Tab-separated table of C-alpha atoms in Angstrom:
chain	number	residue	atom	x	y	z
A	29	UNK	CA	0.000	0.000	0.000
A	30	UNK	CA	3.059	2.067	0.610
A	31	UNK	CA	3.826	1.830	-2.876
A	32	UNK	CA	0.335	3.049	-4.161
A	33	UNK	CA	0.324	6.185	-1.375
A	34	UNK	CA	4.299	7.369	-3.062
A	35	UNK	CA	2.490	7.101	-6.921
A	36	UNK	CA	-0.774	8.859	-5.637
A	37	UNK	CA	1.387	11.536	-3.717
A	38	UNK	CA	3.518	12.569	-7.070
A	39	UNK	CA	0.136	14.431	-7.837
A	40	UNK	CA	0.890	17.071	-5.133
A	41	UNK	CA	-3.202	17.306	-5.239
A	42	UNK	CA	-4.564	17.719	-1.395
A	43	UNK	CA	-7.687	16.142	-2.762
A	44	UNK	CA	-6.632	12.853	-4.583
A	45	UNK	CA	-4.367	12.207	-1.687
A	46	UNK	CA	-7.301	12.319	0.781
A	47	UNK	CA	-9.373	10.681	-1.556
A	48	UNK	CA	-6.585	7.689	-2.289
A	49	UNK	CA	-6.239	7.422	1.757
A	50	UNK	CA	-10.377	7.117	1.947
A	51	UNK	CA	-10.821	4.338	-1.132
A	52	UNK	CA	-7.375	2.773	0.580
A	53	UNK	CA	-8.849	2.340	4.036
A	54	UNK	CA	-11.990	1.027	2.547
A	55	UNK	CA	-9.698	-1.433	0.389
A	56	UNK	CA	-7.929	-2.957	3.735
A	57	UNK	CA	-11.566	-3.293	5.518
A	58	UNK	CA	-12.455	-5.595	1.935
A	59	UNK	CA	-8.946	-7.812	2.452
A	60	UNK	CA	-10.349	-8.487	5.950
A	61	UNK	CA	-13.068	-10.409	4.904
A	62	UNK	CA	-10.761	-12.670	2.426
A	63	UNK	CA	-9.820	-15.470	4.165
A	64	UNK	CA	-5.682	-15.187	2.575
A	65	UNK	CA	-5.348	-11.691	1.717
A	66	UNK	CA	-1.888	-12.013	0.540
A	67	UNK	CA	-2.873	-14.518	-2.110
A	68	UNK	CA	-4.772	-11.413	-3.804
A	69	UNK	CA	-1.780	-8.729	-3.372
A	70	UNK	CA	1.429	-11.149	-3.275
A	71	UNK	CA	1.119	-11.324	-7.516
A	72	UNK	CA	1.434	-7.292	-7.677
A	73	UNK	CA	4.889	-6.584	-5.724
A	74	UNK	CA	6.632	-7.166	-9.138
A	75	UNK	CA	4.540	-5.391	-11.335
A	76	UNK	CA	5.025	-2.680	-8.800
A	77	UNK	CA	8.861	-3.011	-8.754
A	78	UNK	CA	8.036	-2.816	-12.744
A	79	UNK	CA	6.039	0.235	-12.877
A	80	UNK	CA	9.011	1.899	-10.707
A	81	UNK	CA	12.167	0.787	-12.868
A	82	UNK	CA	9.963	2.017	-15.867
A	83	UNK	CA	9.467	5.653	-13.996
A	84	UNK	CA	13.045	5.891	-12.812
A	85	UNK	CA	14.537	5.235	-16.514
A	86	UNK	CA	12.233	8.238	-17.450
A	87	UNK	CA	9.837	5.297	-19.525
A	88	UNK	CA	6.650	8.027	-17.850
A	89	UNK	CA	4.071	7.098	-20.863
A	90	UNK	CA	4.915	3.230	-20.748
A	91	UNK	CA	4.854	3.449	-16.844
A	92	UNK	CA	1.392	5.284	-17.386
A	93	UNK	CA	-0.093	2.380	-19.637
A	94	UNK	CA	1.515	0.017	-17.488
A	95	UNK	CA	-0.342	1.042	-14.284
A	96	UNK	CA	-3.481	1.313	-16.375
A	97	UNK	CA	-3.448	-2.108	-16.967
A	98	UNK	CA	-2.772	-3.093	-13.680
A	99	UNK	CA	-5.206	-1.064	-11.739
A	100	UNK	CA	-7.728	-2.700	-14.660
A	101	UNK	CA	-6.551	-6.343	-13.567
A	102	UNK	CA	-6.155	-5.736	-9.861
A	103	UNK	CA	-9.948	-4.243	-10.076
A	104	UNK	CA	-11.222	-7.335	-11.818
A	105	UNK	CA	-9.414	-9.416	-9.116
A	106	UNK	CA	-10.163	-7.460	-6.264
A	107	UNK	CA	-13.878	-7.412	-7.170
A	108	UNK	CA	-13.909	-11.446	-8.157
A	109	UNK	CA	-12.513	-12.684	-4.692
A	110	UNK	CA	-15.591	-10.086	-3.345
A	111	UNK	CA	-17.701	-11.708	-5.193
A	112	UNK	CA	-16.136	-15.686	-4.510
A	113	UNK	CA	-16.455	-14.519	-0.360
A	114	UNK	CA	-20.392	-13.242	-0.747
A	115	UNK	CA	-21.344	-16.350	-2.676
A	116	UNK	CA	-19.776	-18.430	0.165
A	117	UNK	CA	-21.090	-16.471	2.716
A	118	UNK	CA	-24.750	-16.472	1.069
């Protein structure tokens, strides 16, 4: 989460960075209900290390597409183990 917080801060906008903490605390109160949390998140640490080495060689619009994808994938994932939990729950 560290990681997201440093990309979100770049900004230097008051307002996404209180919105990003807001959506971010609501994220870790959804990983509480999955019983392995870590199985969702553990895939992302290298795409994050990724995303970095592309920003630090100056690659800024393939480090742009790059995160789109992933926040596209980690949305699909995050809302399919949601959706695995309610159905067990049900």
């Amino acid at each position: 989460m560290h990681f997201h917080a440093a990309i979100v801060e770049l900004t230097d906008s008051d307002r996404l960075i209180a919105f990003y903490h807001n959506i971010s605390a609501e994220l870790r109160l959804a990983f509480g209900i999955l019983n392995d949390p870590e199985l969702l998140y553990a895939p992302y640490i290298d795409k994050n290390a990724h995303i970095l080495e592309l920003l630090n060689s100056g690659k800024n619009e393939q480090a742009a597409k790059t995160m789109k994808n992933y926040l596209e994938l980690s949305e699909r994932a995050i809302l399919a183990a949601y959706i695995r939990k309610k159905n067990q729950i049900s």
